[in-house]
CSV table of C-alpha atoms in Angstrom, one decimal:
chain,number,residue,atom,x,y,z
C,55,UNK,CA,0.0,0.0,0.0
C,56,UNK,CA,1.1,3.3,-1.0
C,57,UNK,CA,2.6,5.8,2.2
C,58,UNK,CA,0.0,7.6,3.6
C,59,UNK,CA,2.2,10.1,4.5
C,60,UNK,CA,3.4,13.4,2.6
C,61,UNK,CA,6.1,15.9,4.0
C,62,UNK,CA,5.8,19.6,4.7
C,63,UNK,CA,8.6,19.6,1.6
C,64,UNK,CA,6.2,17.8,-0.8
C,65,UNK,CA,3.2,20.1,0.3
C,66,UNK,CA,5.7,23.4,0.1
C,67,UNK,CA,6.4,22.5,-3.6
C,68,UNK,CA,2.8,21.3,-5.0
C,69,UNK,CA,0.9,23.8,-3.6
C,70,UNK,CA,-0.1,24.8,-6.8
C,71,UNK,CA,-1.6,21.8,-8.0
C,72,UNK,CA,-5.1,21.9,-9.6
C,73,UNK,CA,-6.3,19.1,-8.5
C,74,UNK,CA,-5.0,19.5,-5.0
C,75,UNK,CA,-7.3,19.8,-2.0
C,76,UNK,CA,-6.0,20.6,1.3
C,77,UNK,CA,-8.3,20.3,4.2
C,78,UNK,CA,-7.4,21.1,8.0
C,79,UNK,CA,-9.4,18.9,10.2
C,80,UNK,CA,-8.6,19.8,13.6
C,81,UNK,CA,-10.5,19.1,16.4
C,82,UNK,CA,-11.1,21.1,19.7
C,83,UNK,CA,-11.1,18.0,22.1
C,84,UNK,CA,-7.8,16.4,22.7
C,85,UNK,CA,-7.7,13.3,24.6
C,86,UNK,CA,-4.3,11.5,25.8
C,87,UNK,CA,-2.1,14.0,24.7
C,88,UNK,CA,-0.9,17.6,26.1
C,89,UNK,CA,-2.8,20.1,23.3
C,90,UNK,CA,-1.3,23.0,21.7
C,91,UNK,CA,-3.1,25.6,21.9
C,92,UNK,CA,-3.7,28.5,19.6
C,93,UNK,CA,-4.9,32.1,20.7
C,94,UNK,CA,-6.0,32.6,17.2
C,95,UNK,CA,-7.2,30.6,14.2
C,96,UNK,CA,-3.7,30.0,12.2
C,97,UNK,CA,-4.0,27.7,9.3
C,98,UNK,CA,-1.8,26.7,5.6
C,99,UNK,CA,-2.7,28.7,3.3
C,100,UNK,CA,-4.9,27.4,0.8
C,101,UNK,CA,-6.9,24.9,2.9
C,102,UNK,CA,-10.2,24.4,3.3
C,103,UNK,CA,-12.4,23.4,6.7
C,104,UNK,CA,-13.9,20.3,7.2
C,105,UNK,CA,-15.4,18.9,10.7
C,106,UNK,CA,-14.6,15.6,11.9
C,107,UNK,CA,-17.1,16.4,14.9
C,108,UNK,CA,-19.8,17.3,12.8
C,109,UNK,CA,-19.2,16.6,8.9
C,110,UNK,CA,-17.4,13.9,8.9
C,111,UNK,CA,-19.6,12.1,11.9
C,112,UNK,CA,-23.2,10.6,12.3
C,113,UNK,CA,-24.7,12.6,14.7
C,114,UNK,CA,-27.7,11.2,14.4
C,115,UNK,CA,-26.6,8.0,16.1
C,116,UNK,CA,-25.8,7.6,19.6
C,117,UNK,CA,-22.1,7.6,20.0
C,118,UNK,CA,-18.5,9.6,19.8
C,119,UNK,CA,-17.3,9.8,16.6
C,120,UNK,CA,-19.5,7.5,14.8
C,121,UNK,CA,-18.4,6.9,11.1
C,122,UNK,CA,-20.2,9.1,9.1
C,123,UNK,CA,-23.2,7.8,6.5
C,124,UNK,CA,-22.3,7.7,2.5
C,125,UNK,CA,-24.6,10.8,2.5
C,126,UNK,CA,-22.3,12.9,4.3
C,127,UNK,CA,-19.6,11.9,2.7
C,128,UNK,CA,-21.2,12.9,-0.6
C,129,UNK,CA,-21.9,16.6,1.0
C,130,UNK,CA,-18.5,17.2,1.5
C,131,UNK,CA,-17.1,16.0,-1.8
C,132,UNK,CA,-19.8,18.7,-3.0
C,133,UNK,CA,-19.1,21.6,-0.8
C,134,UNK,CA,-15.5,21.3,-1.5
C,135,UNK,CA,-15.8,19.7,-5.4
C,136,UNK,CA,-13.7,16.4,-4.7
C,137,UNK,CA,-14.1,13.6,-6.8
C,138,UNK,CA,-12.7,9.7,-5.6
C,139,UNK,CA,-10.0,10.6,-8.1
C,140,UNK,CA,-8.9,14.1,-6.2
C,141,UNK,CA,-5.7,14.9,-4.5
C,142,UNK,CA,-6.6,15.7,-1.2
C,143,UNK,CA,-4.0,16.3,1.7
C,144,UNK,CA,-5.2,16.1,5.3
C,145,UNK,CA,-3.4,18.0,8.3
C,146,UNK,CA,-4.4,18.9,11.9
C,147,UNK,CA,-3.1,21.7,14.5
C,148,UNK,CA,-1.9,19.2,16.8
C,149,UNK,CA,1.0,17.5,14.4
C,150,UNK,CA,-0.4,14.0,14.4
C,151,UNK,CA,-4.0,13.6,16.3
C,152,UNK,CA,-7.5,13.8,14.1
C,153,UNK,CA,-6.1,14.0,10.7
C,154,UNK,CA,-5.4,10.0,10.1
C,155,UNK,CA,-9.5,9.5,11.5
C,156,UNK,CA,-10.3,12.0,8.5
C,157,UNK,CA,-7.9,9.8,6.5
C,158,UNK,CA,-9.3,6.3,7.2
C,159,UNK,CA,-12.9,7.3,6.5
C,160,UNK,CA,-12.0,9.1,3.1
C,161,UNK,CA,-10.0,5.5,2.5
C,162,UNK,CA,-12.7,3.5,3.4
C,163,UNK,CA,-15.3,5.7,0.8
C,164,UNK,CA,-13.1,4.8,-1.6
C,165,UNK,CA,-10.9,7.8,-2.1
C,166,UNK,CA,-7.5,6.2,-3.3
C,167,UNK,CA,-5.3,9.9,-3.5
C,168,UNK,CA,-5.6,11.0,0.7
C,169,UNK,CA,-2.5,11.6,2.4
C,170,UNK,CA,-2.0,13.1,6.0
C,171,UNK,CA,0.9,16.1,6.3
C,172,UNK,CA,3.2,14.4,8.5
C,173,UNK,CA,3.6,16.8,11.1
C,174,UNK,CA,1.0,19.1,10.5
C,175,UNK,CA,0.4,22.9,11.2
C,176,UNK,CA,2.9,22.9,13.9
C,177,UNK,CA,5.7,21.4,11.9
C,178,UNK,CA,4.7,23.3,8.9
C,179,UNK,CA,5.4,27.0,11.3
C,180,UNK,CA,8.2,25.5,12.8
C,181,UNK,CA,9.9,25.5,9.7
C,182,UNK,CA,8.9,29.2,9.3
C,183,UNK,CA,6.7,28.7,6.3
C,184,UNK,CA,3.7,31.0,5.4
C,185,UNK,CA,0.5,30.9,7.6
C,186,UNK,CA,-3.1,32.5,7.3
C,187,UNK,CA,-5.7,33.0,9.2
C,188,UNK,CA,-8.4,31.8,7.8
C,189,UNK,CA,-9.9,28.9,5.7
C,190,UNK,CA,-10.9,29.3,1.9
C,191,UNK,CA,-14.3,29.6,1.3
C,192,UNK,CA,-15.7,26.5,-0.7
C,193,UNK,CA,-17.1,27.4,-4.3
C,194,UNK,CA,-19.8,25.4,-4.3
C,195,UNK,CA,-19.2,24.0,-7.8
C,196,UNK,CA,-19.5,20.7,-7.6
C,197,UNK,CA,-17.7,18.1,-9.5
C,198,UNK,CA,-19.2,15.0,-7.7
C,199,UNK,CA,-23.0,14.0,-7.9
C,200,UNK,CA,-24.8,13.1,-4.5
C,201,UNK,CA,-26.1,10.3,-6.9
C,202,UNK,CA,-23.1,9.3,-7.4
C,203,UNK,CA,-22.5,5.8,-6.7
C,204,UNK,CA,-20.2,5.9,-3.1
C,205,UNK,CA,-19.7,3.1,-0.6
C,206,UNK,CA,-18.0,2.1,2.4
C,207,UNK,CA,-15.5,-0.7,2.5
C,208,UNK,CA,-17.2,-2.8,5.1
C,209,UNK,CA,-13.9,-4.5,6.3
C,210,UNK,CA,-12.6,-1.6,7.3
C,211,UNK,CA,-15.1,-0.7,10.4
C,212,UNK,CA,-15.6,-3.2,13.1
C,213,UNK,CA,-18.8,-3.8,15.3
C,214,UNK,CA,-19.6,-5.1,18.7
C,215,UNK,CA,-20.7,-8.4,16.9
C,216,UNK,CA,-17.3,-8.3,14.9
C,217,UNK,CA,-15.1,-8.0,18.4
C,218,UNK,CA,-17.5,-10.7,20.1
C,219,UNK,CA,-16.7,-13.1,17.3
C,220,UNK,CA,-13.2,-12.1,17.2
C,221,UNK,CA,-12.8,-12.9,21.4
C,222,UNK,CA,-14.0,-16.5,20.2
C,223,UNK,CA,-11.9,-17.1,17.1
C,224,UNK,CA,-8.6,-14.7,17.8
C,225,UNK,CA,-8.3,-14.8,13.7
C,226,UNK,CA,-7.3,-10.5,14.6
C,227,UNK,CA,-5.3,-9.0,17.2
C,228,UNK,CA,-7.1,-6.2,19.1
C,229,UNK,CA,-4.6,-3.5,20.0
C,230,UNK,CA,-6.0,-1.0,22.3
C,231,UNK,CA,-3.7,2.6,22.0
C,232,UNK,CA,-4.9,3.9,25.5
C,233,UNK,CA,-2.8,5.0,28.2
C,234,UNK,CA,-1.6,1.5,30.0
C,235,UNK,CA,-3.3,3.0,33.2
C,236,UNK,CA,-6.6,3.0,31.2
C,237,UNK,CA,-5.9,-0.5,29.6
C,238,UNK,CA,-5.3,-1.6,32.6
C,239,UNK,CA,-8.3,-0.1,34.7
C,240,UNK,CA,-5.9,1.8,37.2
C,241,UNK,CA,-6.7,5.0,35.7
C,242,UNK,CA,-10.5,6.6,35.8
C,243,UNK,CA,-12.3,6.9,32.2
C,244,UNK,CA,-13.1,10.4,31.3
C,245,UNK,CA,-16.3,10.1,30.1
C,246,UNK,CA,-18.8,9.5,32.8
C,247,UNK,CA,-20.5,6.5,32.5
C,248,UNK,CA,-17.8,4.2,30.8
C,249,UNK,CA,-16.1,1.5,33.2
C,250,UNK,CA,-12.7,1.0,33.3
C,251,UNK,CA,-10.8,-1.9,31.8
C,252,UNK,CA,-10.0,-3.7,28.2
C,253,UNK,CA,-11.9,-6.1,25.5
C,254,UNK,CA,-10.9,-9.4,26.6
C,255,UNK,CA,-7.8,-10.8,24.4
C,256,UNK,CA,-6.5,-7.5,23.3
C,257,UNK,CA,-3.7,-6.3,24.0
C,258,UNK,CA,-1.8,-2.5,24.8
C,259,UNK,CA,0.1,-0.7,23.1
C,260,UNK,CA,-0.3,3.3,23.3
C,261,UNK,CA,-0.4,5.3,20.4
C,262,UNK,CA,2.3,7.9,21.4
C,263,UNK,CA,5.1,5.3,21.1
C,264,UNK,CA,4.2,5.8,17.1
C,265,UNK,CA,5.2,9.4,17.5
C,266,UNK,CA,8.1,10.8,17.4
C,267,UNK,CA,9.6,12.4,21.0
C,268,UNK,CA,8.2,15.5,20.7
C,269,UNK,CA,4.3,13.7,19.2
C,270,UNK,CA,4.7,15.6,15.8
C,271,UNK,CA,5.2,13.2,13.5
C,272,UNK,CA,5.3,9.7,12.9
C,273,UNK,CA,8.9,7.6,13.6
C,274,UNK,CA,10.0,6.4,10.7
C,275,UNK,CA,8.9,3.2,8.9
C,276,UNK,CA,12.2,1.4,10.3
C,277,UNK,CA,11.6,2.2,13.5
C,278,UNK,CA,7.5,1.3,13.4
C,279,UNK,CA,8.8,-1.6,12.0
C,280,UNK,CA,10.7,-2.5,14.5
C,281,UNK,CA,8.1,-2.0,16.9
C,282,UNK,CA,5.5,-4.1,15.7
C,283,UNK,CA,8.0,-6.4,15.5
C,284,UNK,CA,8.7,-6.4,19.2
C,285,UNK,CA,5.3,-6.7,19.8
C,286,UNK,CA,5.4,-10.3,18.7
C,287,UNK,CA,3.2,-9.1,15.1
C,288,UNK,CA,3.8,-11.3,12.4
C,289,UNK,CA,4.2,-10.0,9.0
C,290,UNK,CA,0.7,-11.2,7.9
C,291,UNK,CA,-1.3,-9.9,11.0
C,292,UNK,CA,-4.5,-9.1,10.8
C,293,UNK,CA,-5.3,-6.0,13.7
C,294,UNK,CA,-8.3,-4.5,14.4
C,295,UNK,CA,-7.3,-0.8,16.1
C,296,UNK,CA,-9.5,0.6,19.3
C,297,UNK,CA,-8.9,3.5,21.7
C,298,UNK,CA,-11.3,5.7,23.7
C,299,UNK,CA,-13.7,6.9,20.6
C,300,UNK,CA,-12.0,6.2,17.4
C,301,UNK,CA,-9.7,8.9,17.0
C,302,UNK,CA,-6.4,7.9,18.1
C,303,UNK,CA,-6.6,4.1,16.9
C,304,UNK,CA,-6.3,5.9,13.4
C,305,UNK,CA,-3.2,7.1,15.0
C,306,UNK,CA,-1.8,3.4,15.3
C,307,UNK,CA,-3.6,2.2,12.1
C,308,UNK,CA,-1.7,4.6,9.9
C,309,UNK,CA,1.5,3.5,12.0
C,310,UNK,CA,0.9,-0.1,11.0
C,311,UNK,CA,0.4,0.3,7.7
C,312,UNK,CA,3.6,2.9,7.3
C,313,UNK,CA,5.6,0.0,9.1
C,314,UNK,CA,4.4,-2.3,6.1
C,315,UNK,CA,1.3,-4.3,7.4
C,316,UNK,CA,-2.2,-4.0,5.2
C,317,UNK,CA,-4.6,-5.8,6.9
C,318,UNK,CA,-6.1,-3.4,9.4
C,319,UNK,CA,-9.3,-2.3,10.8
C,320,UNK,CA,-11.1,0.1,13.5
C,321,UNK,CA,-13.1,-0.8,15.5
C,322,UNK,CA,-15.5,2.4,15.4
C,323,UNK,CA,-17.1,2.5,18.8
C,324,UNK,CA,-13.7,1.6,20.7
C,325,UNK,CA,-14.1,2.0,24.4
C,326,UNK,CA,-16.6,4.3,24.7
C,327,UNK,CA,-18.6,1.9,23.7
C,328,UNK,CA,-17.5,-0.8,25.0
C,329,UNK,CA,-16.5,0.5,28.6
C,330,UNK,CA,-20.6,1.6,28.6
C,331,UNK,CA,-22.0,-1.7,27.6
C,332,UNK,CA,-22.7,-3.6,31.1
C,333,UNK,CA,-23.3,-6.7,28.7
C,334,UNK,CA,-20.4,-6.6,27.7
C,335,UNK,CA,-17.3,-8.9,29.2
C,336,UNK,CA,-14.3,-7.0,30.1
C,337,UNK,CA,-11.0,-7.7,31.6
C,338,UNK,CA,-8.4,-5.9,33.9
């Protein structure tokens, strides 16, 4: 599978692209990681604003961040005019946090040319490139149909049913990216209502140690490699990816497939589901 990634380099040089869509899709909530924060709106220049919180979930089902309907996805290829064959490059304020969620559910829709800015808006300043202060407006002229025929990839978003199953067989390996004290129940759930603990069978490993020291970018492929590998993951694996909502599995998802390894999966609900399911088997 091609890199998900792109550098600030390759972003600096084809900004002028015509078929290149850059979309910021930051988030205000950050969970498991120190935020940056802004004082003011700073963005690249030339991107446009797309919701992960709103747009790109279905907030019309119960649920954190539940994967957004083919409809949805359909009103953002129209607001912004993508088509499945568009360029479009992802980044969020934080470095690496919301932008490889926005990434996996363009992927799963069937949008083959996404790619995350490794790094971000944080590495992009630090490097003292231009910045604006505001997103560009969307022009409304639409180059994809609602009608349009769009679908999700089914394999690619697990399901209570799926992780029941998957407890019974073990065919995938269920790595949670929470904090070990969360895995582990030693550490109090922040949403209200969620118990503590982990899927039975799954295993830890927290999505920071895919970033590099300063949680900006990803470590290189090598070095994610090596990790899996360390891990006890064979080459061949087959991983399904939880956290607390669905947002930072992505993180580990993308890490996986950087380091080499294709057959991956989210399981969409992740803890906050799980955790607030009494009928539900857990373990400590």
């Amino acid at each position: 599978m091609e890199s998900p990634l792109v550098t600030t380099e390759w972003l600096a040089r084809h900004t002028e692209r015509s078929d290149l869509f850059l979309i910021d899709v930051s988030v205000d909530n950050v969970i498991g990681k120190e935020p940056i924060v802004y004082d003011e709106l700073i963005t690249i220049p030339g991107s446009y604003k797309v919701s992960i919180d709103h747009e790109l979930s279905d907030t019309e089902t119960a649920g954190i961040h539940v994967f957004p309907k083919v409809k949805q996805i359909q009103q953002v290829a129209q607001k912004l005019g993508l088509t499945p064959k568009s360029m479009i490059v992802l980044y969020d304020d934080q470095g690496i946090y919301s932008a490889p969620r926005a990434w996996w559910i363009f992927k799963s829709y069937g949008f083959d040319k996404v790619f995350i800015l490794d790094g971000g808006l944080p590495k992009w300043r630090a490097e003292g490139r231009e910045t604006a202060s505001d997103h560009l407006t969307s022009s409304s002229t639409s180059l994809l149909d609602i009608t349009e025929d769009l679908d999700i990839n089914v394999s690619a978003v697990k399901t209570v049913p799926d992780l029941l199953e998957n407890i019974e067989s073990g065919i995938s390996t269920v790595v949670d990216v929470r904090a070990e004290a969360r895995f582990y129940g030693k550490a109090p759930e922040p949403r209200p209502g969620v118990r503590s603990g982990h899927i039975p069978k799954s295993c830890n490993l927290p999505f920071m140690n895919v970033l590099s020291s300063d949680g900006l970018t990803f470590k290189s492929a090598g070095d994610l490699n090596a990790l899996f590998e360390s891990q006890n993951f064979s080459s061949d694996a087959s991983f399904i990816f939880s956290c607390g909502s669905g947002m930072t599995a992505c993180i580990m998802l993308v890490a996986a497939i950087v380091a080499g390894y294709e057959n991956v999966s989210l399981y969409d609900g992740s803890w906050a589901e799980w955790g607030a399911d009494a009928s539900l088997p857990i373990e400590l």
